[in-house]
């Protein structure tokens, strides 16, 4: 990896961690870019070279963790829901923080960008992907609202794994 890429990765990580720390103690809407770059120890120029907004920072973290998880996701579609709930449980603090800060739509936006309809999808495929995206978001939202106390096993057992696998297999979902 080139030195510039490593430097940018360090800057992105510093900004992301700084934002998450600030969000622990103050409302997201009150955090300024100045607050953020001071906490991260980077310049405003560095922020805007890497991100367009504070929301973009959070979407970057969600996307980064989803891609890492997806790379190790088992091929068996029967494990789809279990895998998703296991991944979300590992991100419990981040997801709870997003919900506390009123930023749940960012989770939906992340789900939609990862598995939702793409511009070139045929209508039937687009609708099925939209259905899956909405259903997952609704399911995750209720799970978060209830404190994420039900295990991934219990959550995935709510649905017939063969039906989930058949539905997911039709969609041929792969991260861009």
GROMACS .gro file of N, CA and C in nm:
model
  528
    1UNK      N    1   0.084  -0.117   0.000
    1UNK     CA    2   0.000   0.000   0.000
    1UNK      C    3   0.089   0.124   0.000
    2UNK      N    4   0.055   0.219  -0.082
    2UNK     CA    5   0.134   0.341  -0.089
    2UNK      C    6   0.120   0.420   0.040
    3UNK      N    7   0.221   0.500   0.069
    3UNK     CA    8   0.225   0.580   0.192
    3UNK      C    9   0.105   0.673   0.202
    4UNK      N   10   0.065   0.736   0.090
    4UNK     CA   11  -0.049   0.828   0.092
    4UNK      C   12  -0.177   0.754   0.131
    5UNK      N   13  -0.194   0.631   0.081
    5UNK     CA   14  -0.312   0.552   0.116
    5UNK      C   15  -0.314   0.518   0.264
    6UNK      N   16  -0.199   0.487   0.318
    6UNK     CA   17  -0.188   0.455   0.461
    6UNK      C   18  -0.221   0.579   0.543
    7UNK      N   19  -0.167   0.694   0.502
    7UNK     CA   20  -0.194   0.819   0.572
    7UNK      C   21  -0.342   0.851   0.569
    8UNK      N   22  -0.406   0.838   0.453
    8UNK     CA   23  -0.550   0.863   0.443
    8UNK      C   24  -0.629   0.768   0.531
    9UNK      N   25  -0.588   0.643   0.536
    9UNK     CA   26  -0.658   0.545   0.620
    9UNK      C   27  -0.647   0.585   0.767
   10UNK      N   28  -0.531   0.631   0.808
   10UNK     CA   29  -0.511   0.675   0.947
   10UNK      C   30  -0.596   0.798   0.976
   11UNK      N   31  -0.602   0.890   0.882
   11UNK     CA   32  -0.684   1.011   0.900
   11UNK      C   33  -0.831   0.974   0.910
   12UNK      N   34  -0.878   0.888   0.820
   12UNK     CA   35  -1.019   0.845   0.825
   12UNK      C   36  -1.052   0.778   0.958
   13UNK      N   37  -0.964   0.693   1.003
   13UNK     CA   38  -0.985   0.623   1.130
   13UNK      C   39  -0.986   0.722   1.246
   14UNK      N   40  -0.895   0.818   1.246
   14UNK     CA   41  -0.888   0.919   1.352
   14UNK      C   42  -1.016   1.002   1.357
   15UNK      N   43  -1.064   1.043   1.241
   15UNK     CA   44  -1.187   1.122   1.234
   15UNK      C   45  -1.306   1.040   1.281
   16UNK      N   46  -1.311   0.915   1.238
   16UNK     CA   47  -1.423   0.829   1.276
   16UNK      C   48  -1.426   0.807   1.426
   17UNK      N   49  -1.313   0.773   1.483
   17UNK     CA   50  -1.307   0.750   1.628
   17UNK      C   51  -1.339   0.877   1.705
   18UNK      N   52  -1.291   0.991   1.657
   18UNK     CA   53  -1.319   1.118   1.724
   18UNK      C   54  -1.469   1.146   1.722
   19UNK      N   55  -1.534   1.123   1.610
   19UNK     CA   56  -1.678   1.147   1.602
   19UNK      C   57  -1.754   1.056   1.698
   20UNK      N   58  -1.717   0.930   1.702
   20UNK     CA   59  -1.786   0.838   1.792
   20UNK      C   60  -1.766   0.878   1.939
   21UNK      N   61  -1.648   0.925   1.973
   21UNK     CA   62  -1.624   0.971   2.110
   21UNK      C   63  -1.707   1.095   2.142
   22UNK      N   64  -1.712   1.189   2.049
   22UNK     CA   65  -1.791   1.310   2.070
   22UNK      C   66  -1.940   1.277   2.081
   23UNK      N   67  -1.986   1.181   2.003
   23UNK     CA   68  -2.127   1.143   2.008
   23UNK      C   69  -2.166   1.081   2.141
   24UNK      N   70  -2.069   1.030   2.214
   24UNK     CA   71  -2.098   0.973   2.346
   24UNK      C   72  -2.138   1.080   2.447
   25UNK      N   73  -2.092   1.205   2.423
   25UNK     CA   74  -2.112   1.309   2.523
   25UNK      C   75  -2.195   1.429   2.477
   26UNK      N   76  -2.224   1.436   2.347
   26UNK     CA   77  -2.307   1.548   2.301
   26UNK      C   78  -2.390   1.507   2.181
   27UNK      N   79  -2.500   1.577   2.160
   27UNK     CA   80  -2.585   1.545   2.046
   27UNK      C   81  -2.512   1.563   1.913
   28UNK      N   82  -2.539   1.472   1.822
   28UNK     CA   83  -2.476   1.473   1.690
   28UNK      C   84  -2.493   1.608   1.622
   29UNK      N   85  -2.611   1.665   1.629
   29UNK     CA   86  -2.639   1.792   1.561
   29UNK      C   87  -2.554   1.907   1.615
   30UNK      N   88  -2.508   1.895   1.737
   30UNK     CA   89  -2.428   2.002   1.798
   30UNK      C   90  -2.278   1.986   1.774
   31UNK      N   91  -2.238   1.873   1.719
   31UNK     CA   92  -2.096   1.851   1.692
   31UNK      C   93  -2.060   1.923   1.563
   32UNK      N   94  -1.963   2.011   1.571
   32UNK     CA   95  -1.921   2.085   1.452
   32UNK      C   96  -1.800   2.016   1.388
   33UNK      N   97  -1.775   2.050   1.265
   33UNK     CA   98  -1.656   1.996   1.198
   33UNK      C   99  -1.532   2.044   1.272
   34UNK      N  100  -1.534   2.166   1.322
   34UNK     CA  101  -1.421   2.218   1.400
   34UNK      C  102  -1.398   2.132   1.524
   35UNK      N  103  -1.506   2.100   1.596
   35UNK     CA  104  -1.494   2.011   1.713
   35UNK      C  105  -1.431   1.878   1.673
   36UNK      N  106  -1.480   1.828   1.563
   36UNK     CA  107  -1.438   1.695   1.516
   36UNK      C  108  -1.290   1.693   1.478
   37UNK      N  109  -1.246   1.789   1.398
   37UNK     CA  110  -1.106   1.787   1.354
   37UNK      C  111  -1.011   1.816   1.470
   38UNK      N  112  -1.056   1.899   1.565
   38UNK     CA  113  -0.972   1.923   1.682
   38UNK      C  114  -0.956   1.795   1.764
   39UNK      N  115  -1.066   1.724   1.783
   39UNK     CA  116  -1.061   1.598   1.859
   39UNK      C  117  -0.975   1.494   1.786
   40UNK      N  118  -0.985   1.491   1.653
   40UNK     CA  119  -0.910   1.393   1.573
   40UNK      C  120  -0.765   1.433   1.553
   41UNK      N  121  -0.734   1.561   1.574
   41UNK     CA  122  -0.597   1.608   1.553
   41UNK      C  123  -0.559   1.617   1.406
   42UNK      N  124  -0.658   1.652   1.324
   42UNK     CA  125  -0.633   1.667   1.179
   42UNK      C  126  -0.688   1.803   1.135
   43UNK      N  127  -0.656   1.841   1.014
   43UNK     CA  128  -0.703   1.969   0.961
   43UNK      C  129  -0.841   1.954   0.896
   44UNK      N  130  -0.908   2.068   0.878
   44UNK     CA  131  -1.036   2.069   0.807
   44UNK      C  132  -1.017   2.018   0.664
   45UNK      N  133  -0.905   2.055   0.604
   45UNK     CA  134  -0.876   2.010   0.467
   45UNK      C  135  -0.870   1.857   0.464
   46UNK      N  136  -0.807   1.798   0.563
   46UNK     CA  137  -0.799   1.651   0.570
   46UNK      C  138  -0.938   1.591   0.584
   47UNK      N  139  -1.023   1.655   0.666
   47UNK     CA  140  -1.159   1.606   0.679
   47UNK      C  141  -1.227   1.604   0.543
   48UNK      N  142  -1.225   1.717   0.475
   48UNK     CA  143  -1.300   1.729   0.349
   48UNK      C  144  -1.235   1.654   0.233
   49UNK      N  145  -1.110   1.616   0.246
   49UNK     CA  146  -1.048   1.527   0.146
   49UNK      C  147  -1.102   1.385   0.158
   50UNK      N  148  -1.147   1.352   0.277
   50UNK     CA  149  -1.190   1.215   0.303
   50UNK      C  150  -1.341   1.198   0.319
   51UNK      N  151  -1.410   1.302   0.360
   51UNK     CA  152  -1.553   1.291   0.386
   51UNK      C  153  -1.625   1.417   0.339
   52UNK      N  154  -1.752   1.399   0.309
   52UNK     CA  155  -1.833   1.514   0.270
   52UNK      C  156  -1.910   1.572   0.388
   53UNK      N  157  -1.938   1.489   0.489
   53UNK     CA  158  -2.020   1.531   0.602
   53UNK      C  159  -1.995   1.439   0.721
   54UNK      N  160  -2.053   1.477   0.834
   54UNK     CA  161  -2.043   1.390   0.953
   54UNK      C  162  -2.115   1.258   0.928
   55UNK      N  163  -2.229   1.266   0.859
   55UNK     CA  164  -2.304   1.144   0.826
   55UNK      C  165  -2.219   1.050   0.741
   56UNK      N  166  -2.141   1.108   0.651
   56UNK     CA  167  -2.054   1.030   0.564
   56UNK      C  168  -1.951   0.951   0.646
   57UNK      N  169  -1.906   1.009   0.756
   57UNK     CA  170  -1.811   0.942   0.845
   57UNK      C  171  -1.875   0.815   0.902
   58UNK      N  172  -1.999   0.828   0.947
   58UNK     CA  173  -2.068   0.712   1.005
   58UNK      C  174  -2.100   0.608   0.900
   59UNK      N  175  -2.141   0.652   0.782
   59UNK     CA  176  -2.166   0.556   0.673
   59UNK      C  177  -2.038   0.483   0.634
   60UNK      N  178  -1.927   0.554   0.637
   60UNK     CA  179  -1.797   0.492   0.609
   60UNK      C  180  -1.771   0.379   0.709
   61UNK      N  181  -1.795   0.405   0.838
   61UNK     CA  182  -1.771   0.302   0.940
   61UNK      C  183  -1.864   0.182   0.919
   62UNK      N  184  -1.991   0.210   0.893
   62UNK     CA  185  -2.087   0.100   0.870
   62UNK      C  186  -2.047   0.019   0.747
   63UNK      N  187  -2.009   0.086   0.641
   63UNK     CA  188  -1.970   0.017   0.517
   63UNK      C  189  -1.843  -0.064   0.539
   64UNK      N  190  -1.747  -0.005   0.606
   64UNK     CA  191  -1.620  -0.072   0.633
   64UNK      C  192  -1.642  -0.201   0.714
   65UNK      N  193  -1.723  -0.194   0.818
   65UNK     CA  194  -1.746  -0.313   0.900
   65UNK      C  195  -1.828  -0.417   0.824
   66UNK      N  196  -1.925  -0.371   0.743
   66UNK     CA  197  -2.006  -0.465   0.665
   66UNK      C  198  -1.920  -0.539   0.562
   67UNK      N  199  -1.831  -0.469   0.497
   67UNK     CA  200  -1.745  -0.534   0.397
   67UNK      C  201  -1.650  -0.635   0.462
   68UNK      N  202  -1.599  -0.601   0.578
   68UNK     CA  203  -1.512  -0.692   0.650
   68UNK      C  204  -1.590  -0.818   0.690
   69UNK      N  205  -1.711  -0.798   0.741
   69UNK     CA  206  -1.796  -0.910   0.781
   69UNK      C  207  -1.833  -0.994   0.658
   70UNK      N  208  -1.873  -0.929   0.551
   70UNK     CA  209  -1.918  -1.000   0.431
   70UNK      C  210  -1.807  -1.089   0.375
   71UNK      N  211  -1.683  -1.044   0.384
   71UNK     CA  212  -1.570  -1.122   0.332
   71UNK      C  213  -1.556  -1.255   0.404
   72UNK      N  214  -1.602  -1.260   0.530
   72UNK     CA  215  -1.591  -1.385   0.607
   72UNK      C  216  -1.725  -1.456   0.621
   73UNK      N  217  -1.828  -1.405   0.553
   73UNK     CA  218  -1.962  -1.462   0.566
   73UNK      C  219  -1.967  -1.600   0.502
   74UNK      N  220  -2.025  -1.698   0.572
   74UNK     CA  221  -2.035  -1.832   0.512
   74UNK      C  222  -2.125  -1.831   0.389
   75UNK      N  223  -2.095  -1.918   0.296
   75UNK     CA  224  -2.168  -1.925   0.169
   75UNK      C  225  -2.311  -1.977   0.183
   76UNK      N  226  -2.340  -2.048   0.291
   76UNK     CA  227  -2.471  -2.109   0.306
   76UNK      C  228  -2.578  -2.004   0.336
   77UNK      N  229  -2.674  -1.985   0.244
   77UNK     CA  230  -2.779  -1.884   0.268
   77UNK      C  231  -2.866  -1.915   0.390
   78UNK      N  232  -2.865  -2.040   0.437
   78UNK     CA  233  -2.944  -2.074   0.556
   78UNK      C  234  -2.895  -1.997   0.678
   79UNK      N  235  -2.771  -1.954   0.673
   79UNK     CA  236  -2.711  -1.881   0.786
   79UNK      C  237  -2.723  -1.730   0.772
   80UNK      N  238  -2.796  -1.684   0.672
   80UNK     CA  239  -2.802  -1.542   0.640
   80UNK      C  240  -2.846  -1.458   0.760
   81UNK      N  241  -2.962  -1.486   0.817
   81UNK     CA  242  -3.011  -1.405   0.928
   81UNK      C  243  -2.923  -1.419   1.052
   82UNK      N  244  -2.881  -1.541   1.081
   82UNK     CA  245  -2.792  -1.561   1.195
   82UNK      C  246  -2.666  -1.477   1.178
   83UNK      N  247  -2.609  -1.478   1.059
   83UNK     CA  248  -2.488  -1.400   1.032
   83UNK      C  249  -2.510  -1.251   1.049
   84UNK      N  250  -2.623  -1.203   1.001
   84UNK     CA  251  -2.653  -1.060   1.014
   84UNK      C  252  -2.669  -1.020   1.160
   85UNK      N  253  -2.744  -1.099   1.235
   85UNK     CA  254  -2.763  -1.065   1.377
   85UNK      C  255  -2.634  -1.079   1.457
   86UNK      N  256  -2.551  -1.174   1.423
   86UNK     CA  257  -2.421  -1.189   1.489
   86UNK      C  258  -2.335  -1.066   1.460
   87UNK      N  259  -2.335  -1.023   1.334
   87UNK     CA  260  -2.259  -0.903   1.295
   87UNK      C  261  -2.311  -0.780   1.371
   88UNK      N  262  -2.441  -0.763   1.375
   88UNK     CA  263  -2.500  -0.647   1.443
   88UNK      C  264  -2.474  -0.651   1.593
   89UNK      N  265  -2.473  -0.769   1.650
   89UNK     CA  266  -2.443  -0.781   1.793
   89UNK      C  267  -2.299  -0.736   1.820
   90UNK      N  268  -2.208  -0.769   1.729
   90UNK     CA  269  -2.070  -0.724   1.743
   90UNK      C  270  -2.059  -0.572   1.733
   91UNK      N  271  -2.155  -0.510   1.663
   91UNK     CA  272  -2.159  -0.364   1.648
   91UNK      C  273  -2.259  -0.299   1.743
   92UNK      N  274  -2.294  -0.371   1.847
   92UNK     CA  275  -2.400  -0.328   1.940
   92UNK      C  276  -2.383  -0.182   1.984
   93UNK      N  277  -2.263  -0.145   2.027
   93UNK     CA  278  -2.241  -0.010   2.079
   93UNK      C  279  -2.261   0.095   1.970
   94UNK      N  280  -2.209   0.069   1.852
   94UNK     CA  281  -2.225   0.163   1.741
   94UNK      C  282  -2.373   0.176   1.701
   95UNK      N  283  -2.440   0.064   1.688
   95UNK     CA  284  -2.582   0.067   1.648
   95UNK      C  285  -2.667   0.136   1.754
   96UNK      N  286  -2.643   0.105   1.880
   96UNK     CA  287  -2.718   0.170   1.988
   96UNK      C  288  -2.693   0.320   1.989
   97UNK      N  289  -2.569   0.359   1.964
   97UNK     CA  290  -2.535   0.502   1.958
   97UNK      C  291  -2.610   0.571   1.843
   98UNK      N  292  -2.614   0.507   1.728
   98UNK     CA  293  -2.688   0.565   1.614
   98UNK      C  294  -2.835   0.584   1.650
   99UNK      N  295  -2.895   0.485   1.712
   99UNK     CA  296  -3.036   0.496   1.750
   99UNK      C  297  -3.058   0.603   1.857
  100UNK      N  298  -2.970   0.607   1.957
  100UNK     CA  299  -2.983   0.710   2.062
  100UNK      C  300  -2.973   0.850   2.004
  101UNK      N  301  -2.891   0.866   1.902
  101UNK     CA  302  -2.869   0.996   1.841
  101UNK      C  303  -2.971   1.028   1.731
  102UNK      N  304  -3.068   0.939   1.711
  102UNK     CA  305  -3.169   0.963   1.607
  102UNK      C  306  -3.116   0.942   1.466
  103UNK      N  307  -3.014   0.860   1.453
  103UNK     CA  308  -2.949   0.839   1.324
  103UNK      C  309  -2.976   0.701   1.265
  104UNK      N  310  -3.084   0.637   1.307
  104UNK     CA  311  -3.119   0.505   1.253
  104UNK      C  312  -3.131   0.506   1.100
  105UNK      N  313  -3.178   0.615   1.039
  105UNK     CA  314  -3.185   0.615   0.892
  105UNK      C  315  -3.050   0.588   0.824
  106UNK      N  316  -2.941   0.616   0.893
  106UNK     CA  317  -2.810   0.584   0.835
  106UNK      C  318  -2.790   0.433   0.823
  107UNK      N  319  -2.844   0.358   0.918
  107UNK     CA  320  -2.837   0.212   0.910
  107UNK      C  321  -2.918   0.163   0.790
  108UNK      N  322  -3.038   0.220   0.773
  108UNK     CA  323  -3.119   0.184   0.656
  108UNK      C  324  -3.045   0.221   0.528
  109UNK      N  325  -2.986   0.339   0.524
  109UNK     CA  326  -2.912   0.382   0.404
  109UNK      C  327  -2.796   0.287   0.375
  110UNK      N  328  -2.728   0.243   0.481
  110UNK     CA  329  -2.618   0.148   0.463
  110UNK      C  330  -2.669   0.014   0.411
  111UNK      N  331  -2.777  -0.037   0.468
  111UNK     CA  332  -2.836  -0.162   0.420
  111UNK      C  333  -2.876  -0.150   0.273
  112UNK      N  334  -2.938  -0.039   0.240
  112UNK     CA  335  -2.984  -0.018   0.101
  112UNK      C  336  -2.866  -0.013   0.005
  113UNK      N  337  -2.758   0.051   0.045
  113UNK     CA  338  -2.642   0.059  -0.046
  113UNK      C  339  -2.574  -0.077  -0.061
  114UNK      N  340  -2.585  -0.162   0.041
  114UNK     CA  341  -2.518  -0.292   0.036
  114UNK      C  342  -2.602  -0.400  -0.033
  115UNK      N  343  -2.733  -0.404  -0.004
  115UNK     CA  344  -2.814  -0.513  -0.056
  115UNK      C  345  -2.939  -0.467  -0.129
  116UNK      N  346  -2.964  -0.337  -0.129
  116UNK     CA  347  -3.086  -0.286  -0.190
  116UNK      C  348  -3.080  -0.283  -0.341
  117UNK      N  349  -3.188  -0.234  -0.401
  117UNK     CA  350  -3.196  -0.230  -0.547
  117UNK      C  351  -3.087  -0.144  -0.608
  118UNK      N  352  -3.039  -0.188  -0.723
  118UNK     CA  353  -2.942  -0.111  -0.800
  118UNK      C  354  -3.012  -0.055  -0.924
  119UNK      N  355  -2.957   0.050  -0.978
  119UNK     CA  356  -3.020   0.116  -1.093
  119UNK      C  357  -3.048   0.021  -1.209
  120UNK      N  358  -2.961  -0.073  -1.234
  120UNK     CA  359  -2.977  -0.162  -1.348
  120UNK      C  360  -3.061  -0.287  -1.322
  121UNK      N  361  -3.111  -0.303  -1.200
  121UNK     CA  362  -3.189  -0.422  -1.166
  121UNK      C  363  -3.323  -0.423  -1.240
  122UNK      N  364  -3.363  -0.541  -1.283
  122UNK     CA  365  -3.497  -0.558  -1.340
  122UNK      C  366  -3.599  -0.529  -1.229
  123UNK      N  367  -3.720  -0.485  -1.265
  123UNK     CA  368  -3.818  -0.448  -1.163
  123UNK      C  369  -3.841  -0.555  -1.056
  124UNK      N  370  -3.859  -0.680  -1.096
  124UNK     CA  371  -3.887  -0.785  -0.997
  124UNK      C  372  -3.772  -0.799  -0.898
  125UNK      N  373  -3.648  -0.797  -0.947
  125UNK     CA  374  -3.531  -0.808  -0.860
  125UNK      C  375  -3.521  -0.685  -0.769
  126UNK      N  376  -3.546  -0.569  -0.825
  126UNK     CA  377  -3.539  -0.445  -0.746
  126UNK      C  378  -3.640  -0.448  -0.632
  127UNK      N  379  -3.762  -0.492  -0.660
  127UNK     CA  380  -3.865  -0.498  -0.556
  127UNK      C  381  -3.829  -0.600  -0.448
  128UNK      N  382  -3.774  -0.712  -0.489
  128UNK     CA  383  -3.735  -0.814  -0.390
  128UNK      C  384  -3.621  -0.764  -0.302
  129UNK      N  385  -3.524  -0.696  -0.362
  129UNK     CA  386  -3.414  -0.640  -0.283
  129UNK      C  387  -3.466  -0.532  -0.188
  130UNK      N  388  -3.560  -0.450  -0.236
  130UNK     CA  389  -3.620  -0.347  -0.150
  130UNK      C  390  -3.695  -0.411  -0.034
  131UNK      N  391  -3.764  -0.520  -0.062
  131UNK     CA  392  -3.837  -0.593   0.042
  131UNK      C  393  -3.740  -0.645   0.148
  132UNK      N  394  -3.631  -0.705   0.104
  132UNK     CA  395  -3.533  -0.758   0.198
  132UNK      C  396  -3.471  -0.646   0.281
  133UNK      N  397  -3.436  -0.536   0.216
  133UNK     CA  398  -3.376  -0.423   0.286
  133UNK      C  399  -3.470  -0.368   0.393
  134UNK      N  400  -3.595  -0.346   0.355
  134UNK     CA  401  -3.694  -0.294   0.450
  134UNK      C  402  -3.722  -0.390   0.563
  135UNK      N  403  -3.734  -0.518   0.530
  135UNK     CA  404  -3.762  -0.618   0.633
  135UNK      C  405  -3.646  -0.628   0.733
  136UNK      N  406  -3.523  -0.629   0.682
  136UNK     CA  407  -3.408  -0.635   0.772
  136UNK      C  408  -3.402  -0.512   0.861
  137UNK      N  409  -3.425  -0.396   0.802
  137UNK     CA  410  -3.420  -0.273   0.882
  137UNK      C  411  -3.528  -0.275   0.990
  138UNK      N  412  -3.647  -0.317   0.955
  138UNK     CA  413  -3.756  -0.324   1.053
  138UNK      C  414  -3.725  -0.423   1.164
  139UNK      N  415  -3.674  -0.538   1.126
  139UNK     CA  416  -3.639  -0.640   1.223
  139UNK      C  417  -3.527  -0.592   1.316
  140UNK      N  418  -3.424  -0.532   1.258
  140UNK     CA  419  -3.313  -0.480   1.339
  140UNK      C  420  -3.360  -0.367   1.431
  141UNK      N  421  -3.447  -0.281   1.379
  141UNK     CA  422  -3.496  -0.169   1.460
  141UNK      C  423  -3.572  -0.218   1.582
  142UNK      N  424  -3.656  -0.316   1.564
  142UNK     CA  425  -3.733  -0.369   1.677
  142UNK      C  426  -3.639  -0.439   1.776
  143UNK      N  427  -3.541  -0.511   1.723
  143UNK     CA  428  -3.443  -0.578   1.808
  143UNK      C  429  -3.367  -0.475   1.892
  144UNK      N  430  -3.326  -0.365   1.830
  144UNK     CA  431  -3.255  -0.259   1.902
  144UNK      C  432  -3.348  -0.197   2.006
  145UNK      N  433  -3.472  -0.169   1.967
  145UNK     CA  434  -3.568  -0.109   2.060
  145UNK      C  435  -3.587  -0.196   2.184
  146UNK      N  436  -3.577  -0.326   2.166
  146UNK     CA  437  -3.593  -0.419   2.278
  146UNK      C  438  -3.461  -0.447   2.350
  147UNK      N  439  -3.357  -0.373   2.317
  147UNK     CA  440  -3.229  -0.384   2.388
  147UNK      C  441  -3.134  -0.489   2.333
  148UNK      N  442  -3.163  -0.546   2.218
  148UNK     CA  443  -3.078  -0.648   2.155
  148UNK      C  444  -3.051  -0.764   2.250
  149UNK      N  445  -3.151  -0.798   2.332
  149UNK     CA  446  -3.132  -0.903   2.432
  149UNK      C  447  -3.154  -1.043   2.375
  150UNK      N  448  -3.235  -1.055   2.270
  150UNK     CA  449  -3.255  -1.186   2.209
  150UNK      C  450  -3.129  -1.224   2.131
  151UNK      N  451  -3.088  -1.348   2.141
  151UNK     CA  452  -2.966  -1.394   2.077
  151UNK      C  453  -2.983  -1.401   1.926
  152UNK      N  454  -2.872  -1.399   1.851
  152UNK     CA  455  -2.880  -1.419   1.707
  152UNK      C  456  -2.950  -1.551   1.671
  153UNK      N  457  -2.928  -1.654   1.754
  153UNK     CA  458  -2.995  -1.782   1.730
  153UNK      C  459  -3.146  -1.766   1.742
  154UNK      N  460  -3.189  -1.697   1.847
  154UNK     CA  461  -3.334  -1.677   1.868
  154UNK      C  462  -3.394  -1.592   1.757
  155UNK      N  463  -3.323  -1.490   1.716
  155UNK     CA  464  -3.374  -1.402   1.610
  155UNK      C  465  -3.384  -1.475   1.477
  156UNK      N  466  -3.283  -1.551   1.443
  156UNK     CA  467  -3.286  -1.622   1.314
  156UNK      C  468  -3.385  -1.737   1.317
  157UNK      N  469  -3.415  -1.791   1.436
  157UNK     CA  470  -3.511  -1.902   1.448
  157UNK      C  471  -3.656  -1.856   1.425
  158UNK      N  472  -3.677  -1.725   1.422
  158UNK     CA  473  -3.812  -1.673   1.397
  158UNK      C  474  -3.860  -1.704   1.254
  159UNK      N  475  -3.767  -1.734   1.167
  159UNK     CA  476  -3.798  -1.753   1.026
  159UNK      C  477  -3.745  -1.887   0.977
  160UNK      N  478  -3.816  -1.946   0.884
  160UNK     CA  479  -3.775  -2.074   0.826
  160UNK      C  480  -3.646  -2.052   0.745
  161UNK      N  481  -3.536  -2.114   0.787
  161UNK     CA  482  -3.409  -2.090   0.720
  161UNK      C  483  -3.410  -2.130   0.572
  162UNK      N  484  -3.489  -2.231   0.537
  162UNK     CA  485  -3.496  -2.273   0.397
  162UNK      C  486  -3.566  -2.167   0.312
  163UNK      N  487  -3.671  -2.105   0.367
  163UNK     CA  488  -3.740  -1.999   0.294
  163UNK      C  489  -3.651  -1.875   0.281
  164UNK      N  490  -3.581  -1.841   0.387
  164UNK     CA  491  -3.490  -1.727   0.382
  164UNK      C  492  -3.381  -1.756   0.279
  165UNK      N  493  -3.325  -1.876   0.283
  165UNK     CA  494  -3.219  -1.912   0.189
  165UNK      C  495  -3.268  -1.906   0.046
  166UNK      N  496  -3.389  -1.956   0.021
  166UNK     CA  497  -3.444  -1.953  -0.115
  166UNK      C  498  -3.463  -1.809  -0.162
  167UNK      N  499  -3.515  -1.725  -0.076
  167UNK     CA  500  -3.538  -1.585  -0.112
  167UNK      C  501  -3.406  -1.513  -0.139
  168UNK      N  502  -3.311  -1.530  -0.049
  168UNK     CA  503  -3.181  -1.463  -0.062
  168UNK      C  504  -3.106  -1.515  -0.185
  169UNK      N  505  -3.114  -1.644  -0.211
  169UNK     CA  506  -3.045  -1.702  -0.326
  169UNK      C  507  -3.094  -1.643  -0.459
  170UNK      N  508  -3.223  -1.611  -0.465
  170UNK     CA  509  -3.278  -1.549  -0.585
  170UNK      C  510  -3.218  -1.413  -0.614
  171UNK      N  511  -3.170  -1.346  -0.509
  171UNK     CA  512  -3.124  -1.208  -0.523
  171UNK      C  513  -2.979  -1.198  -0.565
  172UNK      N  514  -2.904  -1.304  -0.547
  172UNK     CA  515  -2.761  -1.305  -0.582
  172UNK      C  516  -2.693  -1.177  -0.530
  173UNK      N  517  -2.701  -1.160  -0.400
  173UNK     CA  518  -2.645  -1.040  -0.336
  173UNK      C  519  -2.496  -1.054  -0.321
  174UNK      N  520  -2.425  -0.954  -0.367
  174UNK     CA  521  -2.281  -0.946  -0.344
  174UNK      C  522  -2.247  -0.798  -0.327
  175UNK      N  523  -2.155  -0.771  -0.238
  175UNK     CA  524  -2.121  -0.631  -0.214
  175UNK      C  525  -2.047  -0.575  -0.334
  176UNK      N  526  -2.076  -0.449  -0.365
  176UNK     CA  527  -2.008  -0.385  -0.479
  176UNK      C  528  -1.860  -0.365  -0.452
   0.00000   0.00000   0.00000
